[in-house]
GROMACS .gro file of C-alpha atoms in nm:
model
  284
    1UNK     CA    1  -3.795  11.378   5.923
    2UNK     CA    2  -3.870  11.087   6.153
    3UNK     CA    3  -4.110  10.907   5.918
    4UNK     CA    4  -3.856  10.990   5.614
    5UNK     CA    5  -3.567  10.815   5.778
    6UNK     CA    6  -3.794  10.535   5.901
    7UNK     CA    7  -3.911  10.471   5.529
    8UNK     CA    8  -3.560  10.492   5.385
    9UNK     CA    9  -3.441  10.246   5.616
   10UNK     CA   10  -3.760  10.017   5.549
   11UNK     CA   11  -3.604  10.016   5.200
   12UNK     CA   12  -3.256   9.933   5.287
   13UNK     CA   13  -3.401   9.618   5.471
   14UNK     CA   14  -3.596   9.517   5.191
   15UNK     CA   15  -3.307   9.533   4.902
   16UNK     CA   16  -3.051   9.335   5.173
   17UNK     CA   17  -3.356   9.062   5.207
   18UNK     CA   18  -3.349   8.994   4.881
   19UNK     CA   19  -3.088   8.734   4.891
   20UNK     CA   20  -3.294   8.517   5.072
   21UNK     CA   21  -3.569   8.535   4.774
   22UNK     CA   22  -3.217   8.373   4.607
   23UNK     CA   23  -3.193   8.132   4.862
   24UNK     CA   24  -3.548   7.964   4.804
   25UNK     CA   25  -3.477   7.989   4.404
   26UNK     CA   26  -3.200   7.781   4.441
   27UNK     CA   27  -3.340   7.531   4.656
   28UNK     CA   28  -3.647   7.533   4.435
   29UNK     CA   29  -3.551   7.596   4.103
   30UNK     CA   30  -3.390   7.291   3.848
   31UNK     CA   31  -3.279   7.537   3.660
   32UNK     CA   32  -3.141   7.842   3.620
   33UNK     CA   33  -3.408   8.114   3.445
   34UNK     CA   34  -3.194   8.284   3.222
   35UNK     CA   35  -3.411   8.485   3.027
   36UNK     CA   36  -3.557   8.622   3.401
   37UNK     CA   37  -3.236   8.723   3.532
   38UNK     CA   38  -3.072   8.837   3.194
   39UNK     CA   39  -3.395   9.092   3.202
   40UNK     CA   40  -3.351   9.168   3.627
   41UNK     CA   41  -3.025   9.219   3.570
   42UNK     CA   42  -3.023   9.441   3.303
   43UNK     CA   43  -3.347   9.636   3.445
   44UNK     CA   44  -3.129   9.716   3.785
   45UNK     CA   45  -2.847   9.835   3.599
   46UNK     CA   46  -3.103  10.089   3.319
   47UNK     CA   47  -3.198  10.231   3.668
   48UNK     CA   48  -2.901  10.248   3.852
   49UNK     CA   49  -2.733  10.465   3.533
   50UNK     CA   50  -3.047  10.653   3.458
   51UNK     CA   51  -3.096  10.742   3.817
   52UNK     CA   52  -2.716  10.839   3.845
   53UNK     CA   53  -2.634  11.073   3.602
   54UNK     CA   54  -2.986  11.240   3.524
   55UNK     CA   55  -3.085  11.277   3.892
   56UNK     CA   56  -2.778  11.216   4.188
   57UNK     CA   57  -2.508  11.381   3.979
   58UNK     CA   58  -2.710  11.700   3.925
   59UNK     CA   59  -2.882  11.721   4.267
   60UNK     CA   60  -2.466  11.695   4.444
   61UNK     CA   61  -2.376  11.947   4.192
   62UNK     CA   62  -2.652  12.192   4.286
   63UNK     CA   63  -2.565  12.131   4.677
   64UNK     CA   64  -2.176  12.168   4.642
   65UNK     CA   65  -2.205  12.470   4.334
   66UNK     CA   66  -2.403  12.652   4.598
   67UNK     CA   67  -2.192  12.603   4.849
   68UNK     CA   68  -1.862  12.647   4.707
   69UNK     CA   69  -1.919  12.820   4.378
   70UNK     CA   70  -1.924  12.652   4.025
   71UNK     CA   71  -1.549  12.575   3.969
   72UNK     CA   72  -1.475  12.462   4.333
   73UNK     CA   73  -1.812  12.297   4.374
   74UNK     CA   74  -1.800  12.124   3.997
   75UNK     CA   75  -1.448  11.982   4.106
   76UNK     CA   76  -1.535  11.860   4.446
   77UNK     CA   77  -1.846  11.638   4.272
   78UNK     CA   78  -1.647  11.525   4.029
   79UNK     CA   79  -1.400  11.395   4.254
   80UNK     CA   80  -1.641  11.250   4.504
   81UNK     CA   81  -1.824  11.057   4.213
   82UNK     CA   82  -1.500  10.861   4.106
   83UNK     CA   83  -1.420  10.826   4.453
   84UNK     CA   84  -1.729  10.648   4.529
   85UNK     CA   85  -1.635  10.432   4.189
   86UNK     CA   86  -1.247  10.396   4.343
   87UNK     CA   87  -1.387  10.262   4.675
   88UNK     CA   88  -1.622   9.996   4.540
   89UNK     CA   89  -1.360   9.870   4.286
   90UNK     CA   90  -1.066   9.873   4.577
   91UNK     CA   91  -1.412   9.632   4.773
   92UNK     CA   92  -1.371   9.442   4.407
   93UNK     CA   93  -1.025   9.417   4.401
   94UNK     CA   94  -0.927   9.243   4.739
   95UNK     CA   95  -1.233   8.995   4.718
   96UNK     CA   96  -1.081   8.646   4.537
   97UNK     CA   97  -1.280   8.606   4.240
   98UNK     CA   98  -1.428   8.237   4.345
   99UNK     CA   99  -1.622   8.434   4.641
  100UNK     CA  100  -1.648   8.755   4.407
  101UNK     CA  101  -2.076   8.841   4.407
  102UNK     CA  102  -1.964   8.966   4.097
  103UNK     CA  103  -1.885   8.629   3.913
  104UNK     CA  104  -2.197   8.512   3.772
  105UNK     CA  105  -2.356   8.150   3.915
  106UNK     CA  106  -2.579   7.934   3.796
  107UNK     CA  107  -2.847   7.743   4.013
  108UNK     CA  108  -2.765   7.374   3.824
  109UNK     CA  109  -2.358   7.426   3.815
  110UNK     CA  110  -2.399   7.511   4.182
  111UNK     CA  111  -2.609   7.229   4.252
  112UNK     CA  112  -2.426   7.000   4.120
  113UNK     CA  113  -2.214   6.832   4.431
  114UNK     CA  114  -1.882   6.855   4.339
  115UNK     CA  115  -1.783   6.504   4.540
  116UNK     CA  116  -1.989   6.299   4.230
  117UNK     CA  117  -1.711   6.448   4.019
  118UNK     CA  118  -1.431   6.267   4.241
  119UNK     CA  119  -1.317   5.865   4.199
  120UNK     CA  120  -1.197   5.663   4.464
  121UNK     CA  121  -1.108   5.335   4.458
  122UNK     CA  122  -1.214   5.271   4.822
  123UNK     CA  123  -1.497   5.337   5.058
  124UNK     CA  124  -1.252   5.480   5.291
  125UNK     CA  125  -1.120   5.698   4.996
  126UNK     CA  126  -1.463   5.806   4.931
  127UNK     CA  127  -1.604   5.885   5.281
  128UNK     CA  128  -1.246   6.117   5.275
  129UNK     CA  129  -1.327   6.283   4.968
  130UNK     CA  130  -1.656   6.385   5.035
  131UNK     CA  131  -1.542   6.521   5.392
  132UNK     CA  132  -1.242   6.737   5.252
  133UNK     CA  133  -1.555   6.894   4.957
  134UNK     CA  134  -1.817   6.953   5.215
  135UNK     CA  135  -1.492   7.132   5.402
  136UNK     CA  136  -1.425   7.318   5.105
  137UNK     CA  137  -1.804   7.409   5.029
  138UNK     CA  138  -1.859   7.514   5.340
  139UNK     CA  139  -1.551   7.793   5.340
  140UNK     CA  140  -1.656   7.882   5.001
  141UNK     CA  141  -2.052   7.964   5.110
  142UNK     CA  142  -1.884   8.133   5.414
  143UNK     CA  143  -1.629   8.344   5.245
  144UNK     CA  144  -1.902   8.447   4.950
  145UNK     CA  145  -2.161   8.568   5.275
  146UNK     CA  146  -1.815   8.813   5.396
  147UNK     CA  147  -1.786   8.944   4.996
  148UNK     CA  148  -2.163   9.009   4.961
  149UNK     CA  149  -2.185   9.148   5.312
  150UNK     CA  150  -1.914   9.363   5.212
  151UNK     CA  151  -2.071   9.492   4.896
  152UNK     CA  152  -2.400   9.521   5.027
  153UNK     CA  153  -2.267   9.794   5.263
  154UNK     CA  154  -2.231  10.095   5.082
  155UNK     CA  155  -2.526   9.951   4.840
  156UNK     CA  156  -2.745   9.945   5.198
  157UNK     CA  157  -2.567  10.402   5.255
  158UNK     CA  158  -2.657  10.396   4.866
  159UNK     CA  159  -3.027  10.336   4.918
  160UNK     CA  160  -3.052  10.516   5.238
  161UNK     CA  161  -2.896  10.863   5.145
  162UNK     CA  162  -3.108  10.811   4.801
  163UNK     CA  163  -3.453  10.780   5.004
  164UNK     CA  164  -3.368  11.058   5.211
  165UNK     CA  165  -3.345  11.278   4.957
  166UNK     CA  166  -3.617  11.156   4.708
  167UNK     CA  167  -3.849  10.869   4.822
  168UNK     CA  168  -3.944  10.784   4.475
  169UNK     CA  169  -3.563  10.755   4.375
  170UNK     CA  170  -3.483  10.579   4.671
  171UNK     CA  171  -3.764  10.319   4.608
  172UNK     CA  172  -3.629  10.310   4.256
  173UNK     CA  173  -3.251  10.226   4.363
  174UNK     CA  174  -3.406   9.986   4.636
  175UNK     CA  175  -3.602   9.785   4.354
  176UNK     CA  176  -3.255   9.719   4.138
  177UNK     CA  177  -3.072   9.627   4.429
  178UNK     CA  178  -3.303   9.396   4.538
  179UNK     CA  179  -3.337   9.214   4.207
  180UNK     CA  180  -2.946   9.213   4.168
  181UNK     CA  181  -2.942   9.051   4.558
  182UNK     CA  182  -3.124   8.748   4.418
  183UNK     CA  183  -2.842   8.570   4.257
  184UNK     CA  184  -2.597   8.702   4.525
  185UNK     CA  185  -2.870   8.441   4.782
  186UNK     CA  186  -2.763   8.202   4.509
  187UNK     CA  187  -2.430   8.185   4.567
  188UNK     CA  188  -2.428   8.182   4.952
  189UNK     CA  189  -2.710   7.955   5.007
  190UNK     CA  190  -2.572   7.655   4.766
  191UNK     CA  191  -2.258   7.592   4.887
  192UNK     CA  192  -2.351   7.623   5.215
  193UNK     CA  193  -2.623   7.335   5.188
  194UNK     CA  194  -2.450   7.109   5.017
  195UNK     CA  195  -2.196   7.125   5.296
  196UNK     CA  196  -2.410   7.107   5.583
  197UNK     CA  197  -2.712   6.927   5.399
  198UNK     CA  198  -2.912   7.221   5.651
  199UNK     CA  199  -3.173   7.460   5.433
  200UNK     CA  200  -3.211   7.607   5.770
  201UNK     CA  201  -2.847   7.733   5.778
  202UNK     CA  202  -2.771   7.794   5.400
  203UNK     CA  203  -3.117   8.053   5.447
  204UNK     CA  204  -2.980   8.190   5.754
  205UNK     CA  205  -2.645   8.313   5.645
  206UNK     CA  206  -2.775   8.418   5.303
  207UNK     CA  207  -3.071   8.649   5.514
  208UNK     CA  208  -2.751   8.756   5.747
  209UNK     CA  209  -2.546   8.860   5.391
  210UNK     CA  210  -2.855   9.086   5.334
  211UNK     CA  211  -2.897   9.270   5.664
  212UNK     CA  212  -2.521   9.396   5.558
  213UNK     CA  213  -2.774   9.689   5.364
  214UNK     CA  214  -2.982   9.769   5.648
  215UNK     CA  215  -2.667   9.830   5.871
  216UNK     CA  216  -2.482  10.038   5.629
  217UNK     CA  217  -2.775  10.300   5.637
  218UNK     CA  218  -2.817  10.267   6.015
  219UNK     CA  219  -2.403  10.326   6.037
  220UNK     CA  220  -2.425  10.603   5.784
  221UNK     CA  221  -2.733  10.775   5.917
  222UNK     CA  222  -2.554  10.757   6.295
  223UNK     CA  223  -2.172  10.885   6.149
  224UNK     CA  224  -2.294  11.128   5.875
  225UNK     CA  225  -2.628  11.310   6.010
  226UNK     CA  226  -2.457  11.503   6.323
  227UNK     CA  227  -2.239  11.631   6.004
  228UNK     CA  228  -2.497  11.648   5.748
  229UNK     CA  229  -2.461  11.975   5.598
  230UNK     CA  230  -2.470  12.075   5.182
  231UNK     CA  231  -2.112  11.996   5.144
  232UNK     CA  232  -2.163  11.636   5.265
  233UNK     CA  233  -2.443  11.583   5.165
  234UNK     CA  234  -2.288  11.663   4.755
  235UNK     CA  235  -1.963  11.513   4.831
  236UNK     CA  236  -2.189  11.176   4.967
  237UNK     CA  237  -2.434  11.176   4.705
  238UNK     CA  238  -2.163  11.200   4.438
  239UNK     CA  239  -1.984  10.891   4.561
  240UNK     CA  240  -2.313  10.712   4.558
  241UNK     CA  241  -2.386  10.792   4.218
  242UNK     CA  242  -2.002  10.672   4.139
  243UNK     CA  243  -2.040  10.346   4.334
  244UNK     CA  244  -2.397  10.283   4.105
  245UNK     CA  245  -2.259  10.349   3.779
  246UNK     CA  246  -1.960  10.135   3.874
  247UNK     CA  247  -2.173   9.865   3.987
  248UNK     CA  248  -2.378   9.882   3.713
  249UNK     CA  249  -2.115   9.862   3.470
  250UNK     CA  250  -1.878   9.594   3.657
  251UNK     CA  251  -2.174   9.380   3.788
  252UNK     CA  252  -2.466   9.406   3.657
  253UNK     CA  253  -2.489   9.463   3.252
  254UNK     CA  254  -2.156   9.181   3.231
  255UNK     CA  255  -2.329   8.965   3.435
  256UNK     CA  256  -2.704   8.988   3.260
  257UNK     CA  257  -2.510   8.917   2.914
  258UNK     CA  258  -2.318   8.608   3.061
  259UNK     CA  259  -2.639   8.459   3.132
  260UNK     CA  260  -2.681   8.417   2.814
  261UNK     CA  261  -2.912   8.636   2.678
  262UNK     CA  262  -2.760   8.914   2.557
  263UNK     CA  263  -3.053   9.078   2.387
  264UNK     CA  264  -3.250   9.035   2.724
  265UNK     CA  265  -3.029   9.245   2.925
  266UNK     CA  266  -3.036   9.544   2.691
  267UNK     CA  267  -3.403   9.515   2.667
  268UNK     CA  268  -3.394   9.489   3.062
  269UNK     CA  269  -3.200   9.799   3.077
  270UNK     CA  270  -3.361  10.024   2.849
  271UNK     CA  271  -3.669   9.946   3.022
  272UNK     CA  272  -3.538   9.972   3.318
  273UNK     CA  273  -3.420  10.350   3.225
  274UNK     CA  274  -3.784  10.407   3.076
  275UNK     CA  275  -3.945  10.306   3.409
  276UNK     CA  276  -3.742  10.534   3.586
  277UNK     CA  277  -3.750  10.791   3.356
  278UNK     CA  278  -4.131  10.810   3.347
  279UNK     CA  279  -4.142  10.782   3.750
  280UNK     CA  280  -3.942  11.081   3.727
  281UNK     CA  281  -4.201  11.244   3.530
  282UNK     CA  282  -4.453  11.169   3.702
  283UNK     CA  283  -4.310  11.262   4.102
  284UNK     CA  284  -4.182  11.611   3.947
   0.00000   0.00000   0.00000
């Protein structure tokens, strides 16, 4: 048991890191590579679906039919899978939508410093200007690292509960979140730059966004396990599978077609629910 939860929380910490990989694409990148993330995108969210309703749905059923009987037990999952969805869109729904993870970003919009934009007629005027942006950049990296820390969260109890269960699944879920991190380092690590013209610190608080995964397993492993029985465990994987599908469908497919590469992301996402699928197959 030691070795399992070790391993599942090895994965949390590798999905939150991921937004650092986003970091170092947006310092290094010119542009944004559409066709890359239109596929990533659309892979995490084949997986996340796939993974949701042929595998977590079924396994909470089982674990709260047996324990409660099928009409009871059939209810409670149901109710704990849109729960999970209600939970993750209440996140959604008190985040402003300029530090949303959800809206999408692009690595040459972002880079471009909003202060070459601005006329002044004077020096003075101009030293001003650029002051008040960097001020404004800097809350907007800042308020985007407490959104994504705050998503990442039950994504981090997500991947944790999911590796507990089922390695292979939980290495699965751990893959899609990590690729769906990478523009989330994007849109911390930009702002953040350009306001304190630091790599150091735009890398920093985009790694500290991340390790918002890791401690949502390590706080769900320390409330939940003392309680960990079948009911819980249904009722929790349920809501997981609720808060994937709804982040799938909110997040990631919107956000692969905005891109703009619409075909891309369905490609991405059937493949991604192939690859899954077949790794299914394969671990049974």
């Amino acid at each position: 048991m030691d070795s399992t939860i070790l391993y599942a929380f090895l994965l949390t910490l590798f999905a939150g890191l991921a937004t650092g990989i986003g970091s170092m694409i947006a310092f290094f990148a010119k542009r944004t590579n559409t066709a890359f993330l239109s596929v990533s995108l659309g892979f995490s969210g084949g997986v996340m679906i796939y993974v949701s309703f042929i595998e977590i749905f079924p396994k909470a059923l089982d674990e709260l039919v047996g324990a409660h009987g099928e009409q009871a037990g059939t209810l409670y999952t149901v109710l704990a899978f849109f729960g999970g969805m209600l939970l993750i869109a209440l996140i959604d729904k008190f985040i402003p939508s300029p530090e949303n993870p959800h809206e999408v970003k692009f690595v040459e919009t972002m880079q471009n410093d909003p202060s070459s934009q601005e006329l002044a007629t004077t020096a003075t005027d101009r030293v001003s200007l650029n002051q008040e942006t960097k001020q404004r950049l800097h809350k907007m990296g800042l308020f985007m690292a407490l959104a994504i820390t705050i998503h990442n969260f039950p994504e981090g109890l997500a991947t944790f509960v999911s590796a507990l269960d089922d390695p292979a699944v939980g290495l699965a879920i751990a893959i899609a979140i990590a690729l769906h991190n990478i523009p989330e380092g994007i849109a911390v690590s930009v702002p953040i730059y350009y306001a304190t013209g630091s790599r150091k610190k735009a890398l920093k608080l985009s790694f500290l966004s991340g390790l918002a995964e890791p401690l949502g397993a390590v706080v769900g492993f320390l409330l939940l396990m003392p309680f960990l029985s079948d009911t819980v465990f249904g009722l929790l994987f349920a809501g997981v599978g609720g808060i994937m599908v709804f982040i799938s469908l909110d997040e990631l497919l919107p956000a692969a077609r905005e891109y703009g590469r619409a075909h891309h992301a369905v490609y991405g996402m059937v493949a991604g629910m192939m690859v899954m699928a077949a790794s299914l197959i394969l671990l049974m």
